[in-house]
Structure formats: C-alpha cells, structure tokens
Amino acid sequence: MTLRVGVIGAGMIGQEHTRRLTTVVTGAEVVAITDLTADRAERLAAETGARAYASGAELIAGPDVDAVLVTSWGPTHAEYVLAAIAAGKPVFCEKPLATAAADCLRILEAEIAHGGRLVQVGFMRRYDAAYRRLKELVDADGIGTPLMVHCAHRNPTVPVSYTSEMAMLDTAVHEVDVLRWLLGEEIVSAQVLTPRPTGRRFEHLQDPQIMLFATSGGVRIDVEVFVNCQYGYDIRCEIVGETGAARLPDPARPAVRHDGRESTAIVSDWRDRFGDAFDTEIQAWVDAAAAGTATGPTAWDGYAATAVADATVEALKTQEIVAVDMEARPAFYTGAPQ
Ligand code: NAP
C-alpha cells in the first residue's frame, strides 16, 4: 500500500519533508498540501503532482489523505494534531508538539481516548546513527550508571528574529529530548547561566547560555547553547558514567593534508549534520502510519519537552533554579522508548 500523505505548512521544512517523501522515502506519496500562503502551497503541489487545499481542516478531512504531516508554525500544531486524531489518521508533527503544555495534555487525552498511537513528534536525533550507538552503549552498561552529561549546541549564526528564549524553544529542545531518551529519565529542574555575551550578537540576544538540568535519578546535565559561534554547526555530547565516558563522534569527514597542514571540515548546518536522521525518521513514520499507528517520539515526549522548555524559559527570566511542572506519565505511554 502507498501511504497518501497530506502536508500542512509548505515552508522550509515542509518543502524538505515533501521532497523527502517524494524522492527518498519509499511507500508514500504526497497527495495534498496546504499553507497559509495559498501560492506557496500551489507551487509545491504543482511540483509534486499533489492537490492544494485551502485549509488544514479540509486537508485532514480529505478522503484521499491517509496520514498528515504538520510543518506549520509551532502555535498551530495542536489544532492540526487534534483534528488528525479526531479523524483517526496518523500524524507526524514537527517539534514542538504544542507551544503550551495544556495543549499537549489535550493531545495526550485525545490519543488515549482513541485507544492507540497516532502521533509521532519530530525529534529526529533519535534516528541519528551516532546517537543510536551512544544509546546502545549506555543501555548495555558500557560506561556504568550515567552520572553527568556535558553537551554543546553551536550554530555559526542566527537571524535577527532569533530571541534569547529561542535558545531553549528552538535549539536546546533537541538536547532535552535526546537526553531524556538516552538516560530514560525525566528532567526535573532547570537553571540558566548567562556568560559574557558574544560581541557578535544582536543587542537583544543573550548568547551564549549554559543550561543546567537535573534528572529524576540525579544525573546533572550542562548544555552550552552558543548560536553565533561563527565557525560551524557543532553538536557535542559526552556522557560520564561510573566506569567510563562516551562521547558522540564528530561526523565523518576526510582528513585533508594540504599545504603543510592536516584539516577536517566542520559541518555548516543542521541539514548537513542530521540529513540522514531526517530520512530515517520519515521512513519510520511512513512504515508505521501505513499500518495505522505510530512509533518513535510520542505525544508524551512532546509534552515533556514543552514542560522542560517552560521551566527553562522561566529560569532564564528569573535566574533561579526552576522545578519542571510535569504531570504523572499515563500508563498508555510507558514502556521502552523506541
Ligand atoms: P517556515 O519556513 O516559516 O514554514 C512554516 C510554514 O507554515 C509557512 O509557509 C507558513 O505560512 C505556514 N503556516 C503558518 N501557519 C499556518 C497554518 N495555520 N496553516 C497552514 N500553514 C501555516 O518554518 P519552518 O522552519 O519550516 O518550521 C516549521 C516547523 O518545523 C516549526 O515548528 C519548526 O520548529 C519545525 N522545524 C523543526 C526542525 C527540526 O530540526 N526538527 C527544523 C526546522 C523546523 P506563511 O509564511 O505564509 O505564514
């Protein structure tokens, strides 16, 4: 069976996922596209042979749409995910699942009432081969019980529209999800340290930031977010356990010897670093959606990320240690992370 996908949001990542579904992934075709800007949807629809719809609601109700991929702005995600669940259709939602924790909880309730998984949240790092090897090692007790994690998330630069809160909401949110998954523990508190800001920033921006998290089991995590580091896109993660330490490897790039020096290129952006992970992620979604279900990051994971993000944004504002306000995890979402 070919999964007939409807895409809501034909912006940057919507176009990328549409290309991925059309040319990389097997078992799917894009049959419907909508966007707030009708022209943009029509252009992408014409390129892919899909039909442009006037609204997300109409697209979700479309009889030829088997599954929905949500790539519109974050604040619109909850409405579309809830509508897809109401229609009984599998839905892939780019992060965030919702910008308000209360909306995430409504999604959890709706999915539980449906009685089976329909939602996958777009935390693609779980599909990255290097992170997967790190998780296998931790799960196999290769470094003993984890005690501390040191991370860095560096971007060469960001546009002027980037705000200090986005360091958590758009950037460190990926660390939050992947660390919950790697450690199998919830994050229970957040603190944000604000070092001397780089002179190459915009006036409004606190950059870099150091986020400190504690997990339910007492693991301490530090995440350096530095989004104007100038030199490249650099993702680091080292887990220190009772008997050893394990570090995420740098992406494999040839070591070049030239002109009396040896050098290795540093990747320039997130597409370059996580392109393969996105391909694997969307293939996994298609395979599960074709069977009427979902695997991978759950709606609970989306909720947990939003709850941690809320605490971190509060911590940045107050400069205090803020406890994460999180409900108890419903039995529906227990079990080994996938
Ligand atoms: P973008 O380029 O601004 O695209 C968003 C598109 O959605 C725009 O075309 C926008 O239309 C449209 N849109 C907004 N509200 C809509 C609505 N109610 N119904 C239908 N279309 C609507 O943004 P983006 O960078 O692609 O990001 C989209 C989402 O993906 C965000 O949630 C972002 O966090 C996430 N994302 C995730 C990753 C990742 O690493 N997993 C990477 C990038 C983005 P107009 O511009 O005409 O208003």
GROMACS .gro file of C-alpha atoms and ligand atoms in nm:
model
  386
    1MET     CA    1   0.000   0.000   0.000
    2THR     CA    2   0.121   0.351  -0.078
    3LEU     CA    3   0.057   0.592   0.210
    4ARG     CA    4  -0.116   0.906   0.082
    5VAL     CA    5   0.019   1.199   0.282
    6GLY     CA    6  -0.122   1.548   0.333
    7VAL     CA    7   0.131   1.819   0.428
    8ILE     CA    8   0.023   2.122   0.634
    9GLY     CA    9   0.279   2.403   0.604
   10ALA     CA   10   0.480   2.442   0.284
   11GLY     CA   11   0.762   2.646   0.435
   12MET     CA   12   1.124   2.545   0.474
   13ILE     CA   13   1.091   2.209   0.649
   14GLY     CA   14   0.755   2.134   0.482
   15GLN     CA   15   0.926   2.158   0.144
   16GLU     CA   16   1.214   1.942   0.266
   17HIS     CA   17   0.987   1.670   0.401
   18THR     CA   18   0.778   1.681   0.084
   19ARG     CA   19   1.093   1.627  -0.123
   20ARG     CA   20   1.197   1.351   0.118
   21LEU     CA   21   0.858   1.179   0.088
   22THR     CA   22   0.866   1.210  -0.290
   23THR     CA   23   1.225   1.120  -0.370
   24VAL     CA   24   1.392   0.948  -0.074
   25VAL     CA   25   1.139   0.756   0.130
   26THR     CA   26   0.959   0.450  -0.007
   27GLY     CA   27   0.592   0.363   0.035
   28ALA     CA   28   0.448   0.715   0.036
   29GLU     CA   29   0.322   0.985  -0.196
   30VAL     CA   30   0.224   1.344  -0.117
   31VAL     CA   31  -0.134   1.393  -0.239
   32ALA     CA   32  -0.233   1.714  -0.057
   33ILE     CA   33  -0.063   2.035   0.054
   34THR     CA   34  -0.187   2.344   0.231
   35ASP     CA   35  -0.026   2.663   0.359
   36LEU     CA   36  -0.141   2.994   0.498
   37THR     CA   37   0.006   3.145   0.182
   38ALA     CA   38  -0.201   2.978  -0.090
   39ASP     CA   39   0.058   3.046  -0.365
   40ARG     CA   40   0.324   2.858  -0.175
   41ALA     CA   41   0.100   2.553  -0.137
   42GLU     CA   42   0.000   2.569  -0.502
   43ARG     CA   43   0.362   2.590  -0.618
   44LEU     CA   44   0.470   2.292  -0.412
   45ALA     CA   45   0.158   2.098  -0.513
   46ALA     CA   46   0.229   2.164  -0.880
   47GLU     CA   47   0.589   2.043  -0.837
   48THR     CA   48   0.480   1.718  -0.673
   49GLY     CA   49   0.153   1.642  -0.850
   50ALA     CA   50  -0.041   1.694  -0.526
   51ARG     CA   51  -0.363   1.888  -0.477
   52ALA     CA   52  -0.353   2.224  -0.296
   53TYR     CA   53  -0.612   2.263  -0.021
   54ALA     CA   54  -0.747   2.590   0.117
   55SER     CA   55  -0.712   2.489   0.482
   56GLY     CA   56  -0.562   2.233   0.715
   57ALA     CA   57  -0.909   2.125   0.831
   58GLU     CA   58  -1.016   2.042   0.474
   59LEU     CA   59  -0.690   1.859   0.408
   60ILE     CA   60  -0.726   1.644   0.720
   61ALA     CA   61  -1.084   1.558   0.624
   62GLY     CA   62  -0.978   1.476   0.264
   63PRO     CA   63  -1.091   1.121   0.175
   64ASP     CA   64  -0.770   1.063  -0.023
   65VAL     CA   65  -0.545   1.162   0.273
   66ASP     CA   66  -0.435   0.860   0.480
   67ALA     CA   67  -0.191   1.043   0.710
   68VAL     CA   68  -0.095   1.400   0.796
   69LEU     CA   69   0.242   1.573   0.828
   70VAL     CA   70   0.235   1.900   1.022
   71THR     CA   71   0.510   2.150   0.939
   72SER     CA   72   0.332   2.480   1.001
   73TRP     CA   73   0.429   2.725   1.276
   74GLY     CA   74   0.454   2.583   1.627
   75PRO     CA   75   0.148   2.764   1.770
   76THR     CA   76  -0.074   2.598   1.503
   77HIS     CA   77   0.043   2.241   1.565
   78ALA     CA   78  -0.200   2.143   1.843
   79GLU     CA   79  -0.510   2.228   1.640
   80TYR     CA   80  -0.399   2.010   1.349
   81VAL     CA   81  -0.278   1.719   1.561
   82LEU     CA   82  -0.610   1.714   1.749
   83ALA     CA   83  -0.803   1.722   1.420
   84ALA     CA   84  -0.594   1.435   1.280
   85ILE     CA   85  -0.658   1.226   1.593
   86ALA     CA   86  -1.031   1.304   1.570
   87ALA     CA   87  -1.021   1.178   1.210
   88GLY     CA   88  -0.833   0.865   1.324
   89LYS     CA   89  -0.536   0.947   1.097
   90PRO     CA   90  -0.167   0.900   1.187
   91VAL     CA   91   0.007   1.234   1.222
   92PHE     CA   92   0.372   1.338   1.217
   93CYS     CA   93   0.417   1.671   1.395
   94GLU     CA   94   0.737   1.870   1.370
   95LYS     CA   95   0.856   1.995   1.705
   96PRO     CA   96   0.708   2.144   1.914
   97LEU     CA   97   0.402   1.923   1.963
   98ALA     CA   98   0.238   2.234   2.103
   99THR     CA   99   0.369   2.560   2.241
  100ALA     CA  100   0.155   2.534   2.559
  101ALA     CA  101   0.176   2.238   2.796
  102ALA     CA  102  -0.204   2.248   2.839
  103ASP     CA  103  -0.246   2.185   2.464
  104CYS     CA  104  -0.002   1.892   2.484
  105LEU     CA  105  -0.219   1.744   2.761
  106ARG     CA  106  -0.528   1.775   2.540
  107ILE     CA  107  -0.343   1.580   2.272
  108LEU     CA  108  -0.246   1.309   2.522
  109GLU     CA  109  -0.610   1.278   2.632
  110ALA     CA  110  -0.733   1.258   2.273
  111GLU     CA  111  -0.480   0.992   2.176
  112ILE     CA  112  -0.553   0.786   2.486
  113ALA     CA  113  -0.928   0.812   2.410
  114HIS     CA  114  -0.855   0.692   2.055
  115GLY     CA  115  -0.700   0.383   2.212
  116GLY     CA  116  -0.378   0.351   2.011
  117ARG     CA  117  -0.084   0.559   1.899
  118LEU     CA  118  -0.133   0.802   1.612
  119VAL     CA  119   0.120   1.077   1.693
  120GLN     CA  120   0.493   1.092   1.618
  121VAL     CA  121   0.683   1.408   1.718
  122GLY     CA  122   0.973   1.528   1.502
  123PHE     CA  123   1.268   1.473   1.732
  124MET     CA  124   1.496   1.339   1.461
  125ARG     CA  125   1.812   1.299   1.670
  126ARG     CA  126   1.677   0.966   1.795
  127TYR     CA  127   1.727   0.843   1.436
  128ASP     CA  128   2.086   0.965   1.407
  129ALA     CA  129   2.326   0.671   1.379
  130ALA     CA  130   2.582   0.819   1.621
  131TYR     CA  131   2.326   0.895   1.893
  132ARG     CA  132   2.183   0.545   1.847
  133ARG     CA  133   2.525   0.391   1.907
  134LEU     CA  134   2.565   0.606   2.216
  135LYS     CA  135   2.230   0.483   2.347
  136GLU     CA  136   2.314   0.118   2.273
  137LEU     CA  137   2.633   0.162   2.472
  138VAL     CA  138   2.458   0.321   2.770
  139ASP     CA  139   2.181   0.060   2.764
  140ALA     CA  140   2.440  -0.221   2.751
  141ASP     CA  141   2.602  -0.079   3.068
  142GLY     CA  142   2.915   0.006   2.869
  143ILE     CA  143   3.006   0.303   3.093
  144GLY     CA  144   2.820   0.208   3.411
  145THR     CA  145   2.543   0.418   3.557
  146PRO     CA  146   2.539   0.767   3.398
  147LEU     CA  147   2.627   1.046   3.642
  148MET     CA  148   2.685   1.358   3.432
  149VAL     CA  149   2.633   1.475   3.073
  150HIS     CA  150   2.817   1.761   2.900
  151CYS     CA  151   2.663   1.895   2.581
  152ALA     CA  152   2.715   2.181   2.340
  153HIS     CA  153   2.490   2.307   2.062
  154ARG     CA  154   2.667   2.565   1.848
  155ASN     CA  155   2.540   2.734   1.534
  156PRO     CA  156   2.752   2.964   1.318
  157THR     CA  157   2.494   3.243   1.337
  158VAL     CA  158   2.122   3.315   1.366
  159PRO     CA  159   1.889   3.575   1.211
  160VAL     CA  160   1.792   3.891   1.396
  161SER     CA  161   1.446   3.744   1.464
  162TYR     CA  162   1.607   3.485   1.698
  163THR     CA  163   1.534   3.566   2.064
  164SER     CA  164   1.703   3.458   2.390
  165GLU     CA  165   1.406   3.227   2.466
  166MET     CA  166   1.457   3.050   2.132
  167ALA     CA  167   1.789   2.918   2.267
  168MET     CA  168   1.565   2.678   2.459
  169LEU     CA  169   1.250   2.660   2.246
  170ASP     CA  170   1.416   2.607   1.907
  171THR     CA  171   1.769   2.497   1.986
  172ALA     CA  172   1.820   2.310   2.316
  173VAL     CA  173   1.481   2.140   2.278
  174HIS     CA  174   1.665   1.877   2.073
  175GLU     CA  175   1.911   1.815   2.359
  176VAL     CA  176   1.622   1.792   2.605
  177ASP     CA  177   1.452   1.521   2.401
  178VAL     CA  178   1.759   1.320   2.315
  179LEU     CA  179   1.889   1.329   2.674
  180ARG     CA  180   1.555   1.208   2.817
  181TRP     CA  181   1.575   0.926   2.562
  182LEU     CA  182   1.942   0.844   2.623
  183LEU     CA  183   1.905   0.840   3.002
  184GLY     CA  184   1.549   0.706   3.027
  185GLU     CA  185   1.479   0.969   3.294
  186GLU     CA  186   1.273   1.284   3.313
  187ILE     CA  187   1.429   1.626   3.361
  188VAL     CA  188   1.303   1.772   3.689
  189SER     CA  189   1.470   2.114   3.716
  190ALA     CA  190   1.635   2.381   3.504
  191GLN     CA  191   1.872   2.670   3.557
  192VAL     CA  192   2.029   2.904   3.303
  193LEU     CA  193   2.369   3.070   3.344
  194THR     CA  194   2.438   3.374   3.130
  195PRO     CA  195   2.809   3.416   3.048
  196ARG     CA  196   2.957   3.732   2.899
  197PRO     CA  197   2.760   3.773   2.573
  198THR     CA  198   2.949   3.750   2.248
  199GLY     CA  199   3.017   4.086   2.088
  200ARG     CA  200   2.899   3.934   1.759
  201ARG     CA  201   2.540   3.915   1.878
  202PHE     CA  202   2.234   4.133   1.835
  203GLU     CA  203   2.171   4.367   2.127
  204HIS     CA  204   1.856   4.182   2.233
  205LEU     CA  205   2.023   3.841   2.249
  206GLN     CA  206   2.175   3.658   2.546
  207ASP     CA  207   2.425   3.433   2.368
  208PRO     CA  208   2.582   3.203   2.481
  209GLN     CA  209   2.374   3.042   2.756
  210ILE     CA  210   2.460   2.747   2.979
  211MET     CA  211   2.158   2.540   3.075
  212LEU     CA  212   2.183   2.316   3.378
  213PHE     CA  213   1.936   2.033   3.417
  214ALA     CA  214   1.884   1.766   3.683
  215THR     CA  215   1.705   1.439   3.610
  216SER     CA  216   1.473   1.237   3.834
  217GLY     CA  217   1.762   0.998   3.903
  218GLY     CA  218   2.009   1.274   3.995
  219VAL     CA  219   2.207   1.297   3.670
  220ARG     CA  220   2.341   1.651   3.619
  221ILE     CA  221   2.346   1.788   3.265
  222ASP     CA  222   2.506   2.101   3.126
  223VAL     CA  223   2.416   2.224   2.778
  224GLU     CA  224   2.609   2.512   2.625
  225VAL     CA  225   2.397   2.687   2.364
  226PHE     CA  226   2.604   2.924   2.151
  227VAL     CA  227   2.426   3.024   1.833
  228ASN     CA  228   2.675   3.279   1.699
  229CYS     CA  229   2.993   3.074   1.731
  230GLN     CA  230   3.093   3.175   1.375
  231TYR     CA  231   3.290   2.864   1.284
  232GLY     CA  232   3.030   2.595   1.208
  233TYR     CA  233   2.750   2.373   1.334
  234ASP     CA  234   2.888   2.174   1.623
  235ILE     CA  235   2.688   1.926   1.831
  236ARG     CA  236   2.861   1.767   2.128
  237CYS     CA  237   2.752   1.520   2.388
  238GLU     CA  238   2.959   1.331   2.642
  239ILE     CA  239   2.803   1.100   2.898
  240VAL     CA  240   3.015   1.028   3.206
  241GLY     CA  241   2.927   0.707   3.389
  242GLU     CA  242   3.057   0.523   3.696
  243THR     CA  243   3.308   0.319   3.495
  244GLY     CA  244   3.369   0.517   3.177
  245ALA     CA  245   3.273   0.803   2.950
  246ALA     CA  246   3.123   0.800   2.599
  247ARG     CA  247   3.129   1.086   2.352
  248LEU     CA  248   2.925   1.147   2.039
  249PRO     CA  249   3.169   1.123   1.747
  250ASP     CA  250   3.212   1.411   1.505
  251PRO     CA  251   3.054   1.345   1.164
  252ALA     CA  252   3.297   1.150   0.945
  253ARG     CA  253   3.478   1.386   0.709
  254PRO     CA  254   3.804   1.318   0.525
  255ALA     CA  255   4.122   1.444   0.688
  256VAL     CA  256   4.284   1.658   0.421
  257ARG     CA  257   4.662   1.702   0.405
  258HIS     CA  258   4.747   2.003   0.201
  259ASP     CA  259   5.000   2.281   0.203
  260GLY     CA  260   5.180   2.157   0.514
  261ARG     CA  261   4.866   2.114   0.725
  262GLU     CA  262   4.610   1.848   0.807
  263SER     CA  263   4.249   1.963   0.839
  264THR     CA  264   3.897   1.824   0.867
  265ALA     CA  265   3.587   2.013   0.758
  266ILE     CA  266   3.326   2.105   1.019
  267VAL     CA  267   2.963   2.073   0.907
  268SER     CA  268   2.795   2.404   0.841
  269ASP     CA  269   2.432   2.348   0.938
  270TRP     CA  270   2.176   2.112   1.084
  271ARG     CA  271   2.065   1.977   0.746
  272ASP     CA  272   2.420   1.870   0.672
  273ARG     CA  273   2.455   1.710   1.018
  274PHE     CA  274   2.114   1.544   1.052
  275GLY     CA  275   2.003   1.486   0.689
  276ASP     CA  276   2.032   1.107   0.720
  277ALA     CA  277   1.847   1.113   1.054
  278PHE     CA  278   1.558   1.302   0.892
  279ASP     CA  279   1.542   1.042   0.612
  280THR     CA  280   1.534   0.754   0.862
  281GLU     CA  281   1.280   0.936   1.079
  282ILE     CA  282   1.034   0.999   0.797
  283GLN     CA  283   1.075   0.644   0.662
  284ALA     CA  284   0.994   0.507   1.009
  285TRP     CA  285   0.687   0.730   1.022
  286VAL     CA  286   0.564   0.615   0.680
  287ASP     CA  287   0.612   0.248   0.770
  288ALA     CA  288   0.417   0.283   1.096
  289ALA     CA  289   0.148   0.511   0.951
  290ALA     CA  290   0.086   0.261   0.670
  291ALA     CA  291  -0.004   0.016   0.947
  292GLY     CA  292  -0.236   0.278   1.105
  293THR     CA  293  -0.009   0.351   1.401
  294ALA     CA  294   0.296   0.550   1.512
  295THR     CA  295   0.637   0.471   1.661
  296GLY     CA  296   0.928   0.687   1.779
  297PRO     CA  297   0.892   1.001   1.991
  298THR     CA  298   0.544   1.005   2.147
  299ALA     CA  299   0.299   1.278   2.234
  300TRP     CA  300   0.424   1.229   2.591
  301ASP     CA  301   0.776   1.312   2.472
  302GLY     CA  302   0.634   1.624   2.306
  303TYR     CA  303   0.463   1.720   2.631
  304ALA     CA  304   0.774   1.656   2.842
  305ALA     CA  305   0.987   1.872   2.609
  306THR     CA  306   0.738   2.157   2.631
  307ALA     CA  307   0.723   2.128   3.012
  308VAL     CA  308   1.104   2.142   3.037
  309ALA     CA  309   1.113   2.432   2.790
  310ASP     CA  310   0.862   2.628   3.002
  311ALA     CA  311   1.078   2.578   3.313
  312THR     CA  312   1.395   2.678   3.127
  313VAL     CA  313   1.244   2.995   2.984
  314GLU     CA  314   1.129   3.083   3.336
  315ALA     CA  315   1.478   3.008   3.470
  316LEU     CA  316   1.633   3.241   3.211
  317LYS     CA  317   1.394   3.516   3.315
  318THR     CA  318   1.431   3.473   3.694
  319GLN     CA  319   1.791   3.345   3.705
  320GLU     CA  320   1.668   3.088   3.956
  321ILE     CA  321   1.652   2.709   3.962
  322VAL     CA  322   1.302   2.624   3.840
  323ALA     CA  323   1.127   2.290   3.903
  324VAL     CA  324   0.968   2.133   3.594
  325ASP     CA  325   0.591   2.118   3.633
  326MET     CA  326   0.505   1.779   3.482
  327GLU     CA  327   0.203   1.552   3.525
  328ALA     CA  328   0.248   1.182   3.603
  329ARG     CA  329   0.308   0.983   3.288
  330PRO     CA  330  -0.010   0.794   3.185
  331ALA     CA  331   0.026   0.414   3.163
  332PHE     CA  332  -0.055   0.444   2.789
  333TYR     CA  333   0.291   0.597   2.737
  334THR     CA  334   0.500   0.365   2.950
  335GLY     CA  335   0.734   0.107   2.802
  336ALA     CA  336   1.076   0.119   2.647
  337PRO     CA  337   1.149   0.430   2.441
  338GLN     CA  338   1.172   0.348   2.069
  339NAP     P1  339   0.860   2.828   0.794
  339NAP     O1  340   0.961   2.822   0.685
  339NAP     O2  341   0.815   2.960   0.846
  339NAP     O3  342   0.733   2.747   0.741
  339NAP     C1  343   0.611   2.741   0.808
  339NAP     C2  344   0.502   2.745   0.704
  339NAP     O4  345   0.378   2.719   0.767
  339NAP     C3  346   0.492   2.883   0.635
  339NAP     O5  347   0.481   2.863   0.497
  339NAP     C4  348   0.365   2.940   0.696
  339NAP     O6  349   0.297   3.025   0.606
  339NAP     C5  350   0.284   2.815   0.717
  339NAP     N1  351   0.178   2.828   0.813
  339NAP     C6  352   0.177   2.902   0.927
  339NAP     N2  353   0.059   2.887   0.990
  339NAP     C7  354  -0.015   2.802   0.916
  339NAP     C8  355  -0.143   2.746   0.929
  339NAP     N3  356  -0.224   2.779   1.033
  339NAP     N4  357  -0.186   2.658   0.835
  339NAP     C9  358  -0.108   2.625   0.732
  339NAP     N5  359   0.015   2.677   0.712
  339NAP    C10  360   0.062   2.762   0.804
  339NAP     O7  361   0.905   2.745   0.920
  339NAP     P2  362   0.995   2.611   0.923
  339NAP     O8  363   1.135   2.647   0.951
  339NAP     O9  364   0.962   2.525   0.806
  339NAP    O10  365   0.939   2.544   1.058
  339NAP    C11  366   0.813   2.480   1.064
  339NAP    C12  367   0.808   2.392   1.189
  339NAP    O11  368   0.908   2.292   1.179
  339NAP    C13  369   0.836   2.468   1.320
  339NAP    O12  370   0.755   2.417   1.421
  339NAP    C14  371   0.982   2.437   1.348
  339NAP    O13  372   1.014   2.439   1.485
  339NAP    C15  373   0.995   2.296   1.292
  339NAP     N6  374   1.133   2.265   1.249
  339NAP    C16  375   1.194   2.156   1.302
  339NAP    C17  376   1.325   2.127   1.268
  339NAP    C18  377   1.393   2.009   1.328
  339NAP    O14  378   1.515   2.014   1.346
  339NAP     N7  379   1.324   1.901   1.358
  339NAP    C19  380   1.393   2.209   1.180
  339NAP    C20  381   1.328   2.318   1.125
  339NAP    C21  382   1.197   2.346   1.160
  339NAP     P3  383   0.328   3.184   0.600
  339NAP    O15  384   0.476   3.203   0.599
  339NAP    O16  385   0.264   3.225   0.473
  339NAP    O17  386   0.263   3.247   0.717
   0.00000   0.00000   0.00000
